[in-house]
Short mmCIF file of C-alpha atoms and ligand atoms in Angstrom, two decimals:
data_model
loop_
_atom_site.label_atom_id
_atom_site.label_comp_id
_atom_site.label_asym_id
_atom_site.label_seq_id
_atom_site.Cartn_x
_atom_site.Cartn_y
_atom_site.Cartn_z
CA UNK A 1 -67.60 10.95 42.68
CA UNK A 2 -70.68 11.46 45.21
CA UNK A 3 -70.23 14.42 47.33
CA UNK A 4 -71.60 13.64 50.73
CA UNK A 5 -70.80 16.74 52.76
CA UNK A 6 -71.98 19.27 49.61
CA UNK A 7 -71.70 22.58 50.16
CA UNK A 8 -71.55 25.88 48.75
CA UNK A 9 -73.96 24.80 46.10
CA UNK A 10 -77.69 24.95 47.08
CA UNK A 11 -79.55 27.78 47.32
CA UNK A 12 -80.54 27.37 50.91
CA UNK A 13 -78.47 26.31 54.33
CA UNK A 14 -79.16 22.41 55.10
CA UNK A 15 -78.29 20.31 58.13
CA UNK A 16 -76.80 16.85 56.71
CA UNK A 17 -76.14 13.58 58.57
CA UNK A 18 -72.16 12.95 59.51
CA UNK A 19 -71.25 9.53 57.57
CA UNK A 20 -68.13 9.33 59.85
CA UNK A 21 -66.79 8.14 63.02
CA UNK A 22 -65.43 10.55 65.49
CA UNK A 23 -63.00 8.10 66.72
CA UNK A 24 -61.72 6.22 64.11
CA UNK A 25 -59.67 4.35 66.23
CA UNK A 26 -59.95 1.30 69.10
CA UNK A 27 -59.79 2.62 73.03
CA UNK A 28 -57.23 0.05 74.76
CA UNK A 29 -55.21 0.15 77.53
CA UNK A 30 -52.15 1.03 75.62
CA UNK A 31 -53.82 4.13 73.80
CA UNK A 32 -52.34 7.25 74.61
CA UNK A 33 -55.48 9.02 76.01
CA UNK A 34 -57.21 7.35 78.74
CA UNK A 35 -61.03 5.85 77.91
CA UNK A 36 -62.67 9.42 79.42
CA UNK A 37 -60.97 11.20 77.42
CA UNK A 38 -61.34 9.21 73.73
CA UNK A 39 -65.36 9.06 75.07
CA UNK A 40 -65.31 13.30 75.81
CA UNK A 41 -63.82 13.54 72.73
CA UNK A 42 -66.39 12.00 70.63
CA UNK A 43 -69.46 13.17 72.48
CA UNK A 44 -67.60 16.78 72.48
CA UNK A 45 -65.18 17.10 69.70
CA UNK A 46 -63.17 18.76 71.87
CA UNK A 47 -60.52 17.81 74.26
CA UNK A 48 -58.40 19.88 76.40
CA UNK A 49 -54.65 18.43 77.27
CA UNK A 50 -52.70 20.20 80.32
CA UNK A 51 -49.39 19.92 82.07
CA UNK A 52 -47.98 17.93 78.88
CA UNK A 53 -44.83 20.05 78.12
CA UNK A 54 -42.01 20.73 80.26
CA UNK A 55 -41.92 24.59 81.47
CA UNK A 56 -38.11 24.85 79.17
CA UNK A 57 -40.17 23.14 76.52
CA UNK A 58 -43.22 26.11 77.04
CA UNK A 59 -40.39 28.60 77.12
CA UNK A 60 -38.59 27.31 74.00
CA UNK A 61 -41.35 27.22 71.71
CA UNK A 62 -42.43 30.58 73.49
CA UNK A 63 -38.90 32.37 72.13
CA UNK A 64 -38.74 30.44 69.07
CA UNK A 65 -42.54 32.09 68.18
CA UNK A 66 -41.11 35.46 69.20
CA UNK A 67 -37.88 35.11 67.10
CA UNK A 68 -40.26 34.80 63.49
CA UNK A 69 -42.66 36.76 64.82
CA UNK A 70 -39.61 39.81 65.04
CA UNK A 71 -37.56 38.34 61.86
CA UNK A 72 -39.92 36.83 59.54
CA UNK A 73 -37.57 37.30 56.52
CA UNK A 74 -36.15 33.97 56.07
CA UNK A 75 -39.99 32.73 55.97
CA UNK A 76 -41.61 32.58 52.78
CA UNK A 77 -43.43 35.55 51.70
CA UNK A 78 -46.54 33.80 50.97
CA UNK A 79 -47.33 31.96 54.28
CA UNK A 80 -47.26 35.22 56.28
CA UNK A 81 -51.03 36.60 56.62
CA UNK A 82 -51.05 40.12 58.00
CA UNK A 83 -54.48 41.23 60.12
CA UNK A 84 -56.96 42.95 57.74
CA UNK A 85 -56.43 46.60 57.29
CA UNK A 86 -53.04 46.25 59.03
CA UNK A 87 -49.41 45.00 59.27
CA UNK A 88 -49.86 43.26 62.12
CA UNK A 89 -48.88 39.64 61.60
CA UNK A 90 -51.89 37.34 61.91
CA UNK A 91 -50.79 34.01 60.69
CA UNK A 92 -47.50 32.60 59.78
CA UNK A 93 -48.37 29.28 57.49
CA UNK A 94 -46.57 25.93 56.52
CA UNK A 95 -44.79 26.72 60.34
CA UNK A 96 -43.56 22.95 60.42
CA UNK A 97 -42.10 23.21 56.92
CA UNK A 98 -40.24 26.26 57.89
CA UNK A 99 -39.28 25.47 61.18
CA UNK A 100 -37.05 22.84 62.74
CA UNK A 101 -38.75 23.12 66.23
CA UNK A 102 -42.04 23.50 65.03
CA UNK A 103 -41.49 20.32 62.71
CA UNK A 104 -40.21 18.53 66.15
CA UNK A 105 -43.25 19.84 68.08
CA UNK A 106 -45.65 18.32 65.02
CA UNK A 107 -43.70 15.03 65.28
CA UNK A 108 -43.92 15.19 68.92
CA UNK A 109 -45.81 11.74 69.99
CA UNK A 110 -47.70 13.62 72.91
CA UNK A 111 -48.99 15.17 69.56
CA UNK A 112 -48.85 12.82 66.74
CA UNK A 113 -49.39 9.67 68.51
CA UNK A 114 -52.56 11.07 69.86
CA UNK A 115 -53.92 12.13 66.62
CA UNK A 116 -53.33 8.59 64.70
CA UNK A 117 -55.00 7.14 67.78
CA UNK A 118 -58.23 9.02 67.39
CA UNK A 119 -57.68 9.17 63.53
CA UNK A 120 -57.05 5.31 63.71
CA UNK A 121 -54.59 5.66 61.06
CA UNK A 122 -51.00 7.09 60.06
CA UNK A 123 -51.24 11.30 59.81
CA UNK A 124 -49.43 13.85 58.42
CA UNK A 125 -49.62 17.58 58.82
CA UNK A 126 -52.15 18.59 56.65
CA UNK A 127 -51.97 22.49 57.47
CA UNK A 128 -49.66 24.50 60.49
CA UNK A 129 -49.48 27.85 61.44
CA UNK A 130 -48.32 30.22 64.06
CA UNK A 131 -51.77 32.49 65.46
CA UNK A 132 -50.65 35.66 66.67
CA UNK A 133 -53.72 37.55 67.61
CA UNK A 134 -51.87 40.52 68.80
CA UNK A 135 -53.13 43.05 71.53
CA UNK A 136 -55.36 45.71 70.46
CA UNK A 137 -54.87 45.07 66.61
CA UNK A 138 -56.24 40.93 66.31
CA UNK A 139 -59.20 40.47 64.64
CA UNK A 140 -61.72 37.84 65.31
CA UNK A 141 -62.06 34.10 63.14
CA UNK A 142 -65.82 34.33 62.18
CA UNK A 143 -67.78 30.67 63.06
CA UNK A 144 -66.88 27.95 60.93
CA UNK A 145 -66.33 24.51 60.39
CA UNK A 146 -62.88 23.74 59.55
CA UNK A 147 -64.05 20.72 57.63
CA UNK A 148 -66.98 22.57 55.49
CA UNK A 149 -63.41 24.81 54.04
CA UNK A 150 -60.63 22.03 53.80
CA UNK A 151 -63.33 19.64 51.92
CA UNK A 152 -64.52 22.77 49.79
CA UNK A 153 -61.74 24.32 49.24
CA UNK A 154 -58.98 21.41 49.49
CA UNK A 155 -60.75 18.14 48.53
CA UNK A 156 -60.47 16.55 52.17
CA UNK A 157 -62.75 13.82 51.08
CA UNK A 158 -64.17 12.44 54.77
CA UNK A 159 -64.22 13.53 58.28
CA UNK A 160 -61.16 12.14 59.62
CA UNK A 161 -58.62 15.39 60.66
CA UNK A 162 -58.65 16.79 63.49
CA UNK A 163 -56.47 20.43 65.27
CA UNK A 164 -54.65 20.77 67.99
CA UNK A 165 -53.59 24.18 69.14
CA UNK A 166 -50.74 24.79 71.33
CA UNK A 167 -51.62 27.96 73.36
CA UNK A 168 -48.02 30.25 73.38
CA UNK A 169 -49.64 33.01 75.79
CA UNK A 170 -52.10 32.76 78.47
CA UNK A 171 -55.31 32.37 76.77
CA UNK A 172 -57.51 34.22 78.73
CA UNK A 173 -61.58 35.27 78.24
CA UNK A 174 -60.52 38.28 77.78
CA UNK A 175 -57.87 38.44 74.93
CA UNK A 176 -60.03 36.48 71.80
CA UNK A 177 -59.85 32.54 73.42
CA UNK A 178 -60.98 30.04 70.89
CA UNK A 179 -64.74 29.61 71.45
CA UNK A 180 -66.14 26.10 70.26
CA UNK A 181 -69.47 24.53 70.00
CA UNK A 182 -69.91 21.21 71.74
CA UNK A 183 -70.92 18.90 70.00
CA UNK A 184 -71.48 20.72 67.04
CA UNK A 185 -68.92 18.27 64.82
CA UNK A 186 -72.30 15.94 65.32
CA UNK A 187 -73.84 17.46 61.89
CA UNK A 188 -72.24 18.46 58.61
CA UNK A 189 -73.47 22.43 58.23
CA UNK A 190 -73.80 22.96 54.75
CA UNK A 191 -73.71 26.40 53.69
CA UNK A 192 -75.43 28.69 50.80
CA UNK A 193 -73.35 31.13 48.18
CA UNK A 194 -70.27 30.10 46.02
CA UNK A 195 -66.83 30.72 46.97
CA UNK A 196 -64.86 33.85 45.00
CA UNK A 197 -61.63 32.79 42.77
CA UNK A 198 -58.21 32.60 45.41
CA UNK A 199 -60.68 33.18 48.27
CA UNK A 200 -58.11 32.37 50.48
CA UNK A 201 -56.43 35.68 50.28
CA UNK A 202 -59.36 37.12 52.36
CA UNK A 203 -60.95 34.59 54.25
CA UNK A 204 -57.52 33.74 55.99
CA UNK A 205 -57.91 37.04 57.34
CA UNK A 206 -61.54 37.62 57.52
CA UNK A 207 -63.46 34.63 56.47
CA UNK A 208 -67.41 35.44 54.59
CA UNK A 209 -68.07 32.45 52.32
CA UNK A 210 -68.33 28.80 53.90
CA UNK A 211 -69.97 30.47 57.08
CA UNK A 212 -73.00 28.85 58.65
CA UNK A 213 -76.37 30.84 58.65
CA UNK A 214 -77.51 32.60 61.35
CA UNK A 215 -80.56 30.41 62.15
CA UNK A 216 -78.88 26.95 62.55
CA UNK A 217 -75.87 28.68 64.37
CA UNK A 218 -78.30 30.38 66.69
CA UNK A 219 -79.96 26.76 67.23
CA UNK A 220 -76.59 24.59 67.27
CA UNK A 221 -75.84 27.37 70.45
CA UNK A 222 -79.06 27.02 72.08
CA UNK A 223 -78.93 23.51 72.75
CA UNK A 224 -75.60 22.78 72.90
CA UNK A 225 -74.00 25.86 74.07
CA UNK A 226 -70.19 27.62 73.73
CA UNK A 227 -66.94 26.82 75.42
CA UNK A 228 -63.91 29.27 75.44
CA UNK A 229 -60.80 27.18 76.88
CA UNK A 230 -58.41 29.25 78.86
CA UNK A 231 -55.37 28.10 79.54
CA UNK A 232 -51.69 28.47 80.68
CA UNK A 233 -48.54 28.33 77.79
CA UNK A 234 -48.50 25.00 76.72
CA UNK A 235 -51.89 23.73 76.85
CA UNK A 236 -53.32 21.60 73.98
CA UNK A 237 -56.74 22.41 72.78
CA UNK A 238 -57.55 19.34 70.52
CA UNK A 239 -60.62 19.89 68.24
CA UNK A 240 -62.49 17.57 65.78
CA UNK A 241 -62.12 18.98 61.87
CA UNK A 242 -66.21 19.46 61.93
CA UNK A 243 -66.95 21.53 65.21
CA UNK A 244 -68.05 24.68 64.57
CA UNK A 245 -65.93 27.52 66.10
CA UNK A 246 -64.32 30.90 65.90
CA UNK A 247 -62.90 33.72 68.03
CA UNK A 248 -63.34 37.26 68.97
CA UNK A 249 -61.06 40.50 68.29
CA UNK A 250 -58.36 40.62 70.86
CA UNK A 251 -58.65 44.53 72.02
CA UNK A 252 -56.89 43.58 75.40
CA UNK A 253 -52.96 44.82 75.16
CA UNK A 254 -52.08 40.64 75.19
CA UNK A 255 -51.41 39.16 72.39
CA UNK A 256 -53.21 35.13 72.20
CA UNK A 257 -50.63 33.67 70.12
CA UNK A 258 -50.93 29.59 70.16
CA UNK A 259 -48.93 26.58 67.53
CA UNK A 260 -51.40 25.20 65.13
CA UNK A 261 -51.47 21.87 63.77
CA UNK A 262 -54.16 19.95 61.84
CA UNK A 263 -53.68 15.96 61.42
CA UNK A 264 -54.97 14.21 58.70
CA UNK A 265 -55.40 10.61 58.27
CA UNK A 266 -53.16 9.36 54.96
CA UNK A 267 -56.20 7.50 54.03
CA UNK A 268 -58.16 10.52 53.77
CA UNK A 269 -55.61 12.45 51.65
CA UNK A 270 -56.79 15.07 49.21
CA UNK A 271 -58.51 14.55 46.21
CA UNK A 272 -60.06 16.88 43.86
CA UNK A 273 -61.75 19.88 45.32
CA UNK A 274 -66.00 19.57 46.00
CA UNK A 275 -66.27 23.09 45.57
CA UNK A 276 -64.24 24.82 43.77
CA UNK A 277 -61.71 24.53 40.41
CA UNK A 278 -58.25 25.08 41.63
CA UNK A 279 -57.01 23.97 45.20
CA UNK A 280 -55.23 26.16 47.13
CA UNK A 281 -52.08 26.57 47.51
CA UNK A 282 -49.78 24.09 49.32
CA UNK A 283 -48.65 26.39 52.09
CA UNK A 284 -52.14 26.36 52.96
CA UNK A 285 -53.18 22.38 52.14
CA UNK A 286 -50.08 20.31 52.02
CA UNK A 287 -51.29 17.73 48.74
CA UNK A 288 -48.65 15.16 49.15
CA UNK A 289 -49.28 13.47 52.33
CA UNK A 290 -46.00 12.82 54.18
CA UNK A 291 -46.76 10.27 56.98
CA UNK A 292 -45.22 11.85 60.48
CA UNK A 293 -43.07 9.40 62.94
CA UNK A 294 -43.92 10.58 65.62
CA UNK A 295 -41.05 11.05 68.30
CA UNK A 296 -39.95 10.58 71.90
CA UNK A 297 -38.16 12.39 74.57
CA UNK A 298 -38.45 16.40 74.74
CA UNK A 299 -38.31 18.31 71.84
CA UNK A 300 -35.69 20.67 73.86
CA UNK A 301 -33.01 19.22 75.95
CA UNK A 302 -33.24 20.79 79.58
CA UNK A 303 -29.86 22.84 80.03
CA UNK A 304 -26.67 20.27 80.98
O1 6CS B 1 -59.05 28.04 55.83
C1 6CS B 1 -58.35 27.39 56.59
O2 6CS B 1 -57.84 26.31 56.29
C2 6CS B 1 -58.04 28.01 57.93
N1 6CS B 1 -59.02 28.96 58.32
C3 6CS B 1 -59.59 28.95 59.52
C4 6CS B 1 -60.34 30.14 59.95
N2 6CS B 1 -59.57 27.87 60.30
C5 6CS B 1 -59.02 26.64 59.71
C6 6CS B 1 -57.82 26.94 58.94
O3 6CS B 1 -56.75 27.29 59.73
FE1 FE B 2 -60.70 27.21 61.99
#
């Protein structure tokens, strides 16, 4: 099979053309983002959603974070990522699979039913996790392309995912805020050197392989510049699976926890990986795609 987005093979960084939409799907009056915001997204990638949950909902999903964050023992071993040189929980992965809110929240249609609007297709949860960043000890995400590592890595064949983070804490530019470049989804970044044997048990907590170079990151910046949503509990930060982003150490005493989700169209379920021998592990890359119906109504009932 042709590999269109190869990377991780060629001696030298290249800038390829994207051979996908951004929006796979149709804008009418029925979609569930209004024609601004489908047009942002594709010129930006990036799409920030406010005001969608109800402050109980916020405050829910708020304890519920704080209960596996303190009690993480009925969670399986493997999906909890620790910062690096620490104990400090970074990640907490498979979060939907593990976790009957979380599941709702994934389901949610202000969720869901957005993503197979812009993926113009059924979805399923490709990858979740719970982001902890915690004060003083979080470490930063390094730039990358989520894409460049799920089609690597995984075997996402096309361009047709896309993440939506749930901020849990203030997100503030002080405490490690996601920082994204515009844009940047516009080009497939391909980068140099291989990728070690189960390199997901660093880069998920320091990532050094499947990095762009400095040059074409420096030049990506210069002309399109870098965002860094803040954001009250319960914003969305939606972001295309090919924008180039990352995050700094959080040395503030907040921690800039937020609900992951990434959305994958069933059509472009995984395959074989482009880079790499074995795929990684399901808790990382969920193989069988289970189409989500997405759901109505609050995903926690105000009190009686
Ligand atoms: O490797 C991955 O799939 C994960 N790593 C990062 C830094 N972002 C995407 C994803 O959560
Ligand atoms: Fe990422």
């Amino acid at each position: 099979m042709t590999d269109i987005y190869p990377s991780r093979h060629a001696p030298k960084p290249q800038i390829l053309p994207r051979h996908d939409p951004v929006v796979h799907g149709e804008w009418t009056q029925s979609a569930p983002l209004t024609r601004e915001q489908t047009e942002r997204f594709d010129r930006d990638g990036i799409l920030i959603l406010e005001d969608i949950f109800s402050p109980r909902e916020v405050r829910g999903l708020q304890e519920e974070a704080g209960r596996l964050l303190a009690d993480p023992s009925a969670l399986a071993p493997d999906s909890i990522i620790t910062e690096p040189g620490s104990n400090e929980v970074r990640s907490i992965f498979a979060i939907h699979d593990q976790n009957r809110l979380m599941a709702r929240l994934a389901a949610d249609t202000r969720l869901a039913g957005v993503a197979r609007f812009l993926l113009g297709d059924e979805v399923y949860v490709h990858q979740s996790r719970l982001n902890y960043k915690p004060g003083f000890e979080g470490k930063e995400f390094y730039w990358h392309s989520d894409f460049e590592t799920w089609h690597v890595e995984d075997g996402m064949p096309r361009m047709r995912a896309l993440s939506m983070s749930i901020l849990l804490a203030e997100n503030t530019a002080h405490n490690g805020p996601l920082m994204l470049i515009p844009g940047s989804h516009h080009q497939f970044l391909s980068c140099v050197g291989g990728t070690p044997d189960d390199h997901f048990r660093m880069s998920l907590k320091k990532q050094e392989f499947g990095v762009p170079d400095r040059e074409n990151l420096a030049a990506l910046v210069e002309r399109n510049g870098i965002v860094a949503p803040t954001g009250k509990p319960g914003t969305i930060i939606l972001f295309e699976c090919n924008v180039m982003h990352g995050s700094n150490g959080n040395i503030t005493p907040f921690p800039r926890s937020n609900a992951f989700f990434v959305f994958n169209a069933v059509s472009n379920r995984l395959e074989a990986p482009f880079g790499v021998d074995r795929p990684r592990p399901t808790f990382i890359a969920r193989r069988e795609p289970a189409p989500v119906a997405p759901q109505r109504g609050p995903i926690i009932k105000e009190a009686a």
